[in-house]
mmCIF file of C-alpha atoms in Angstrom:
data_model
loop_
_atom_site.group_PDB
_atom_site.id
_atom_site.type_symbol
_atom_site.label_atom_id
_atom_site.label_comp_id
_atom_site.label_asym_id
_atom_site.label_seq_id
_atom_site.Cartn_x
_atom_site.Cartn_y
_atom_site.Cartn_z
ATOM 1 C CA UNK A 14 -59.123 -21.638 40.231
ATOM 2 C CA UNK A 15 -58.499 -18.783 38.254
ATOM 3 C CA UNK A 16 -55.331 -17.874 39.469
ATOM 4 C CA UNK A 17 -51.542 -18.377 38.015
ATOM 5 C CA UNK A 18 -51.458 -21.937 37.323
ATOM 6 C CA UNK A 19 -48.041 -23.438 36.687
ATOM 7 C CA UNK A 20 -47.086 -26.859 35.164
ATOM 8 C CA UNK A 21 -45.796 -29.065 35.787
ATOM 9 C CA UNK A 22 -45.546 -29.080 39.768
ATOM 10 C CA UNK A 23 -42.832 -31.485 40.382
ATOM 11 C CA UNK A 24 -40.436 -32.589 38.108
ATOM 12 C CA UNK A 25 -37.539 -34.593 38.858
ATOM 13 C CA UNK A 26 -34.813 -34.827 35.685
ATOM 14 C CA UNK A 27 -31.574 -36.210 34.732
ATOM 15 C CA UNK A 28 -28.579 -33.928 34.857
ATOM 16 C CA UNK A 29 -27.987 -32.747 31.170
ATOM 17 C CA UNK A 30 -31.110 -33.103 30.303
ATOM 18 C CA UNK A 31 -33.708 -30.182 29.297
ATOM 19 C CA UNK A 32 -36.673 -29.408 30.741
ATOM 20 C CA UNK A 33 -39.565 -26.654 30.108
ATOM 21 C CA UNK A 34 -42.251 -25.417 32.523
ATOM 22 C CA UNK A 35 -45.078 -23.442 31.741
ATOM 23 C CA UNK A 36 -46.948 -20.435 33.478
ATOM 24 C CA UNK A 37 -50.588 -19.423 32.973
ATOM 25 C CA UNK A 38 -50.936 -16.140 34.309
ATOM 26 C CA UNK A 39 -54.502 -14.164 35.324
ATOM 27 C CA UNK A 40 -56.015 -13.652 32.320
ATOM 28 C CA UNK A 41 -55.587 -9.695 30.953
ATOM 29 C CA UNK A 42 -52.344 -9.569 33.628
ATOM 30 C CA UNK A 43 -49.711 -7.603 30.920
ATOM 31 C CA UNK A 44 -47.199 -8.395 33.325
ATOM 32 C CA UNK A 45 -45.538 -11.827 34.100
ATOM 33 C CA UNK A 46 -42.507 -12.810 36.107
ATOM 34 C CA UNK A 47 -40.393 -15.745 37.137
ATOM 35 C CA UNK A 48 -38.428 -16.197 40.363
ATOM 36 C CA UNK A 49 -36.213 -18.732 41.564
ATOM 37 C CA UNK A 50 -36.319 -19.781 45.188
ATOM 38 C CA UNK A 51 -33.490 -22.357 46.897
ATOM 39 C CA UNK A 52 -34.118 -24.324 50.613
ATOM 40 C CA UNK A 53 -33.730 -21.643 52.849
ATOM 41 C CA UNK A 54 -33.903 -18.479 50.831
ATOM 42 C CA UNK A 55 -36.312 -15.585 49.493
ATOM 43 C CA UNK A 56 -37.754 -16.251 45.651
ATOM 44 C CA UNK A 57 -34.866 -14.306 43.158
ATOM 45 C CA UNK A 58 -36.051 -12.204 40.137
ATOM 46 C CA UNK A 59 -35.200 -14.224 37.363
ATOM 47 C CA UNK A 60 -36.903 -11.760 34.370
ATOM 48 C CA UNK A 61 -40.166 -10.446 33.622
ATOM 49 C CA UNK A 62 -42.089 -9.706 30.300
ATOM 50 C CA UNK A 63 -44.648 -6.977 29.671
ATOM 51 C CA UNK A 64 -47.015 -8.378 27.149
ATOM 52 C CA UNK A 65 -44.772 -10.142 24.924
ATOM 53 C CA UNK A 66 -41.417 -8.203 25.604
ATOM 54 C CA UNK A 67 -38.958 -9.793 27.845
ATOM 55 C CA UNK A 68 -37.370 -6.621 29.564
ATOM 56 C CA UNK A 69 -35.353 -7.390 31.899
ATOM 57 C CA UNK A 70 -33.447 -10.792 32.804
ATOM 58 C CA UNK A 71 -31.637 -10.856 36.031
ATOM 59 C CA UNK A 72 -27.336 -12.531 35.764
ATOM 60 C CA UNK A 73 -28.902 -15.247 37.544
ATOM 61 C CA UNK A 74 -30.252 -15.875 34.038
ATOM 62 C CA UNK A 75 -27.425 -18.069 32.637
ATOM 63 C CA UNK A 76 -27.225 -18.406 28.552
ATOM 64 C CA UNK A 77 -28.934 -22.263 29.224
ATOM 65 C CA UNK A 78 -31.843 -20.713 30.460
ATOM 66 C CA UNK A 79 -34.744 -18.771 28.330
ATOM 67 C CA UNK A 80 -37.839 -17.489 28.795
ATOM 68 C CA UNK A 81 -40.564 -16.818 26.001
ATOM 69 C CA UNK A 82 -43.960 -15.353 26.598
ATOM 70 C CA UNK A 83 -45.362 -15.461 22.410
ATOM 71 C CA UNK A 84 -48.448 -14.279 22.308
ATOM 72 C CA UNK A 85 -48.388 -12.003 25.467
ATOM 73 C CA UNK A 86 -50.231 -14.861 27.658
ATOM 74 C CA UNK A 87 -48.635 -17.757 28.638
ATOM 75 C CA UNK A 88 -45.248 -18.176 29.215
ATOM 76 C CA UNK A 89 -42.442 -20.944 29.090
ATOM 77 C CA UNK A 90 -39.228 -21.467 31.123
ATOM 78 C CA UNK A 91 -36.665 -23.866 29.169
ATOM 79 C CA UNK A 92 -33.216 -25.096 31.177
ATOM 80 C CA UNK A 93 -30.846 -26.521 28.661
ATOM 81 C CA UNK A 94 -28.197 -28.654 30.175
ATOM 82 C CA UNK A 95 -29.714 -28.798 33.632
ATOM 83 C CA UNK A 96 -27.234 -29.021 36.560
ATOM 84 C CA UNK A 97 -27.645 -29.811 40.516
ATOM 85 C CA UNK A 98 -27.332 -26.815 41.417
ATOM 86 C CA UNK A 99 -30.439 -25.975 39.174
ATOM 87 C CA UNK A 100 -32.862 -27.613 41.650
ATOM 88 C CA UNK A 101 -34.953 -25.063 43.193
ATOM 89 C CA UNK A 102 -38.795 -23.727 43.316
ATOM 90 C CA UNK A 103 -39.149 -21.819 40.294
ATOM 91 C CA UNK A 104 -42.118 -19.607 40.766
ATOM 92 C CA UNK A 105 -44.319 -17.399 38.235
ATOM 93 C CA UNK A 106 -46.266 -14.356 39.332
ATOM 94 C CA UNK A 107 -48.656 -11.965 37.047
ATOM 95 C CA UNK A 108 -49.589 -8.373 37.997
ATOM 96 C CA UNK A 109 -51.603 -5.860 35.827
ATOM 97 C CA UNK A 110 -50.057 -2.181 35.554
ATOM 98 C CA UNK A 111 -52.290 0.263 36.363
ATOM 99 C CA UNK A 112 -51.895 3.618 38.347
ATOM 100 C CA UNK A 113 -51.361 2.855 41.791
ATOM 101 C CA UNK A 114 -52.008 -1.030 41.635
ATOM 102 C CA UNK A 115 -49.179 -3.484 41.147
ATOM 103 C CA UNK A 116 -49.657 -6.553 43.367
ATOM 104 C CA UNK A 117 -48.038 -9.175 41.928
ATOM 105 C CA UNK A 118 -50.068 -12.392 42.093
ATOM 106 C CA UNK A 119 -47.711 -16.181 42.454
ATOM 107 C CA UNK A 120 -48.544 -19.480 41.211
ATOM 108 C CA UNK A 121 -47.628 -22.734 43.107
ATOM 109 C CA UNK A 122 -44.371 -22.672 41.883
ATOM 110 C CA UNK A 123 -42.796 -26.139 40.226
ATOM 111 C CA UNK A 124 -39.916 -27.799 42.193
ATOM 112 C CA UNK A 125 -37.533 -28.999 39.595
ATOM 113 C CA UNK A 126 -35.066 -31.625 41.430
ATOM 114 C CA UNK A 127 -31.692 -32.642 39.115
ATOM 115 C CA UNK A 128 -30.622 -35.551 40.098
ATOM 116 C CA UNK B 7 -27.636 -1.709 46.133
ATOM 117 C CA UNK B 8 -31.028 -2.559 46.728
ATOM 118 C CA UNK B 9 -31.075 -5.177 49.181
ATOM 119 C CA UNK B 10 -33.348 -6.819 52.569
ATOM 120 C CA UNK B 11 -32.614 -8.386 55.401
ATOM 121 C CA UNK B 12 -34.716 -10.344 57.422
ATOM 122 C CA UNK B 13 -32.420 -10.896 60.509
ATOM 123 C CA UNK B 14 -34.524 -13.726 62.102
ATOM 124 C CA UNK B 15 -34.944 -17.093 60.491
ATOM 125 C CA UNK B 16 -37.686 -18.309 62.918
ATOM 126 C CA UNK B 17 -39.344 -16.259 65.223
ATOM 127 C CA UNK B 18 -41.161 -18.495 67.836
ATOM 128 C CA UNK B 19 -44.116 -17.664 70.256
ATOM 129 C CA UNK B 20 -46.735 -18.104 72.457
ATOM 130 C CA UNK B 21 -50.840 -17.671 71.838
ATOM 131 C CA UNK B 22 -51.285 -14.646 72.944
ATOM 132 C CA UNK B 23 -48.284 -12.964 72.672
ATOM 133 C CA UNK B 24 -46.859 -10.228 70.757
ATOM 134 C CA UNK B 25 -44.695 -10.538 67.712
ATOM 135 C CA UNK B 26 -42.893 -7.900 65.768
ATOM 136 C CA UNK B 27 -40.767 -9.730 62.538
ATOM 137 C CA UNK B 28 -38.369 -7.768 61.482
ATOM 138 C CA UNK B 29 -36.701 -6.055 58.014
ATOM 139 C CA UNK B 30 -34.069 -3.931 56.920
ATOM 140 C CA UNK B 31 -34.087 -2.322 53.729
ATOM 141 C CA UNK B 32 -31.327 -0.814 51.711
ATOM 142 C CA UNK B 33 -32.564 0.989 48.799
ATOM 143 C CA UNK B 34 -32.186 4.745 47.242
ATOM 144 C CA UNK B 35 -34.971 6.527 46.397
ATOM 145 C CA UNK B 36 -38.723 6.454 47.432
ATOM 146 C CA UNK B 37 -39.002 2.151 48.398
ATOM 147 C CA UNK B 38 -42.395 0.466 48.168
ATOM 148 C CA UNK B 39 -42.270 -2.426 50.227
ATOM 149 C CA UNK B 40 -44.717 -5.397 50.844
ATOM 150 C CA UNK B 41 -45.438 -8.393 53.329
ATOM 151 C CA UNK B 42 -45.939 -11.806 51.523
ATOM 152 C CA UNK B 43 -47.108 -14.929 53.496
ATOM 153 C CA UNK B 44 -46.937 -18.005 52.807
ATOM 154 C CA UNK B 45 -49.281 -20.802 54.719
ATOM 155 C CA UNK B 46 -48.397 -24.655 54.517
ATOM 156 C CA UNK B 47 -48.789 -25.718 51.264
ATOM 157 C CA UNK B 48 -50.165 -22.721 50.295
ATOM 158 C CA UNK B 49 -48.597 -20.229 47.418
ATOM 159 C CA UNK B 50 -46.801 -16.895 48.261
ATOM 160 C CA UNK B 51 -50.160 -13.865 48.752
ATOM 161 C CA UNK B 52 -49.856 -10.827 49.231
ATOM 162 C CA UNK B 53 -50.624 -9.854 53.331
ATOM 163 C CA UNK B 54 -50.190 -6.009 53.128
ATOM 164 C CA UNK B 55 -48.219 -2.863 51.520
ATOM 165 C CA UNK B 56 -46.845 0.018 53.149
ATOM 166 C CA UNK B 57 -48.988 2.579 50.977
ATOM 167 C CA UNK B 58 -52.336 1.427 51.992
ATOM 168 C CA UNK B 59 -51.399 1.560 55.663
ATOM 169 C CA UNK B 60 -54.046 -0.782 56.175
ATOM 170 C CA UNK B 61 -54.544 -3.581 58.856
ATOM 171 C CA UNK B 62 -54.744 -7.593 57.765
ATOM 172 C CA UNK B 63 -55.495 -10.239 59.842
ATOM 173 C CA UNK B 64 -54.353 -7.918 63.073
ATOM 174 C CA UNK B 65 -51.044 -7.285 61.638
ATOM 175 C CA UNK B 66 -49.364 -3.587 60.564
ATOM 176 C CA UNK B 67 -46.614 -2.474 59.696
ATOM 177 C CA UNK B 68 -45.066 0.787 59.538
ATOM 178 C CA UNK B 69 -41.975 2.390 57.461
ATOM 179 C CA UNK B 70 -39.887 3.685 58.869
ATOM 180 C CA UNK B 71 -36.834 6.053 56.605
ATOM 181 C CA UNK B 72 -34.798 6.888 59.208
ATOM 182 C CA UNK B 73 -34.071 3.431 60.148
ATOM 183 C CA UNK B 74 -34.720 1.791 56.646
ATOM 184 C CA UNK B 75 -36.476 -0.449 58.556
ATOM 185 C CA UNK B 76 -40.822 -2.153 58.046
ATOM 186 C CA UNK B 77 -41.120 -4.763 60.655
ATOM 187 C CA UNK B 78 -44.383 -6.624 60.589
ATOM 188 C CA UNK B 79 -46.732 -6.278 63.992
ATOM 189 C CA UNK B 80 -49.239 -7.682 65.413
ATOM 190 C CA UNK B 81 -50.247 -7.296 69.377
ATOM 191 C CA UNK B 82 -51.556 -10.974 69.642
ATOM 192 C CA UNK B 83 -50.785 -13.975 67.987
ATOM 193 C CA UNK B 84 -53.281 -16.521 66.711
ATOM 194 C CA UNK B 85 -52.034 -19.873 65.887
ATOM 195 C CA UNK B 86 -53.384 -19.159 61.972
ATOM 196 C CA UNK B 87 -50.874 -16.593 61.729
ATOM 197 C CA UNK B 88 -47.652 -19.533 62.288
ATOM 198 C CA UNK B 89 -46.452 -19.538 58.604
ATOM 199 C CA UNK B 90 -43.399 -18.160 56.497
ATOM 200 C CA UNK B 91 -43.120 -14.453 56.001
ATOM 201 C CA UNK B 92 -40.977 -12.709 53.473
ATOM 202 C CA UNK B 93 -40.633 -8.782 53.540
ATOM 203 C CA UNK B 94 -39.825 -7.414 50.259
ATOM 204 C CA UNK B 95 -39.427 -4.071 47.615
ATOM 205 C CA UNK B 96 -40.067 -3.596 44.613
ATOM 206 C CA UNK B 97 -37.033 -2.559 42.959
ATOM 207 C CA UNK B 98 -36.238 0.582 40.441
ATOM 208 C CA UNK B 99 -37.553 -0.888 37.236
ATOM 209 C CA UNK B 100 -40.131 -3.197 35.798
ATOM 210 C CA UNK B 101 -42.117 -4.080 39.071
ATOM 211 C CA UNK B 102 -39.874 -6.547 40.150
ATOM 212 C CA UNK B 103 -40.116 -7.522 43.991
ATOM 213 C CA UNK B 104 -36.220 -8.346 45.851
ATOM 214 C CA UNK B 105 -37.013 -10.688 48.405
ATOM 215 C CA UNK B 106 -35.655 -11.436 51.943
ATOM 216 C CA UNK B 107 -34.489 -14.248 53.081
ATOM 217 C CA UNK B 108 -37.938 -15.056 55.039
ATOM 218 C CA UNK B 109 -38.874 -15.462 58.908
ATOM 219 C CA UNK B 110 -40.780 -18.400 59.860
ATOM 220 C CA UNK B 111 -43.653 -17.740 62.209
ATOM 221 C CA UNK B 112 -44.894 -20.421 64.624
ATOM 222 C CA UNK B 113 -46.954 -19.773 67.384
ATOM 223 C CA UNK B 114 -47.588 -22.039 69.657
ATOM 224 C CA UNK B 115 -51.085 -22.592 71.833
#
């Protein structure tokens, strides 16, 4: 499959405890994005990076979450602290920036539950 | 404020029959908007995007300014198409896509 891969895809924690997920987007994709999606709801822009650079992060984006994307490919998602009301899909999407072409490609998403 | 609204949370119908899901958009400026399915245990694709004006899988849909409005068609339903549907623009900066709440398809035979 040589789509956005994201790992883990379940991962049920502790509150207080931290936890990381990773996202693998399409390989040359300069563009990568994370969303958060609750029961119920639409996915929520949580930030996005364009090759390395994080430049935007949404106020959903509390100080005990951050985002890295180091060498412009993969990228991490680290909750510090975790709370129940972190426990949602958190999905990763890549898209490549060209003129007139910016689908943005999701991965499976991993379900954190904080229990 | 950029915002949509899907009004319907499930949209039920027959084989056969029409369906038209429904979105609002609130947005200022020139909007890009998109349809993104998602099947069963599938991940969130891409189904179609107002500038292409293309057809997928029988379904179109059409924006429309005056009524901030692109609600999803499709003349007859197949029971393939039963699934969740999320209508949603890409906002000012950065490529980012604001979501609806999602309208869950299910057609029955």
């Amino acid at each position: 499959d040589t789509g956005v891969s994201q790992d883990p895809r379940h991962k049920i924690t502790k509150r207080g405890q931290n936890v990381t997920f990773r996202c693998d987007p399409i390989s040359e994709h300069n563009r990568l994005y994370w969303y958060r999606q609750t029961l119920g709801q639409g996915p929520e822009f949580l930030t996005y990076f364009q090759n390395e650079a994080q430049l935007e992060k949404s106020r959903l984006l509390s100080d005990r979450f951050s985002a890295e994307r180091p060498k412009g490919s993969f990228s991490t998602l680290e909750i510090q602290r975790t709370e129940q009301g972190d426990s949602a899909m958190y999905l990763c999407a890549s898209s490549l920036i060209r003129t007139g072409h910016t689908e943005a490609f999701f991965g499976q998403g991993t379900r954190l539950t904080v229990v | 404020a950029q915002r949509v609204t899907q009004p319907e949370k499930l949209l039920s119908v027959f084989k056969g029959a029409p369906v038209e899901l429904k979105c609002n958009y609130s947005y200022s400026g020139s909007p890009e908007l998109f349809w993104y399915v998602q099947y069963s245990r599938q991940r969130l694709q891409l189904l179609l995007r107002h500038i292409s004006r293309e057809s997928i899988k029988g379904f179109t849909a059409d924006l429309n300014k005056g009524e901030t409005s692109f609600h999803l068609k499709k003349p007859f339903a197949q029971e393939e198409d039963s699934a969740m549907y999320y209508c949603a623009l890409k906002g000012l900066r950065g490529g980012k896509l604001i979501f609806g709440q999602g309208t869950e398809l299910s057609v029955k035979p």
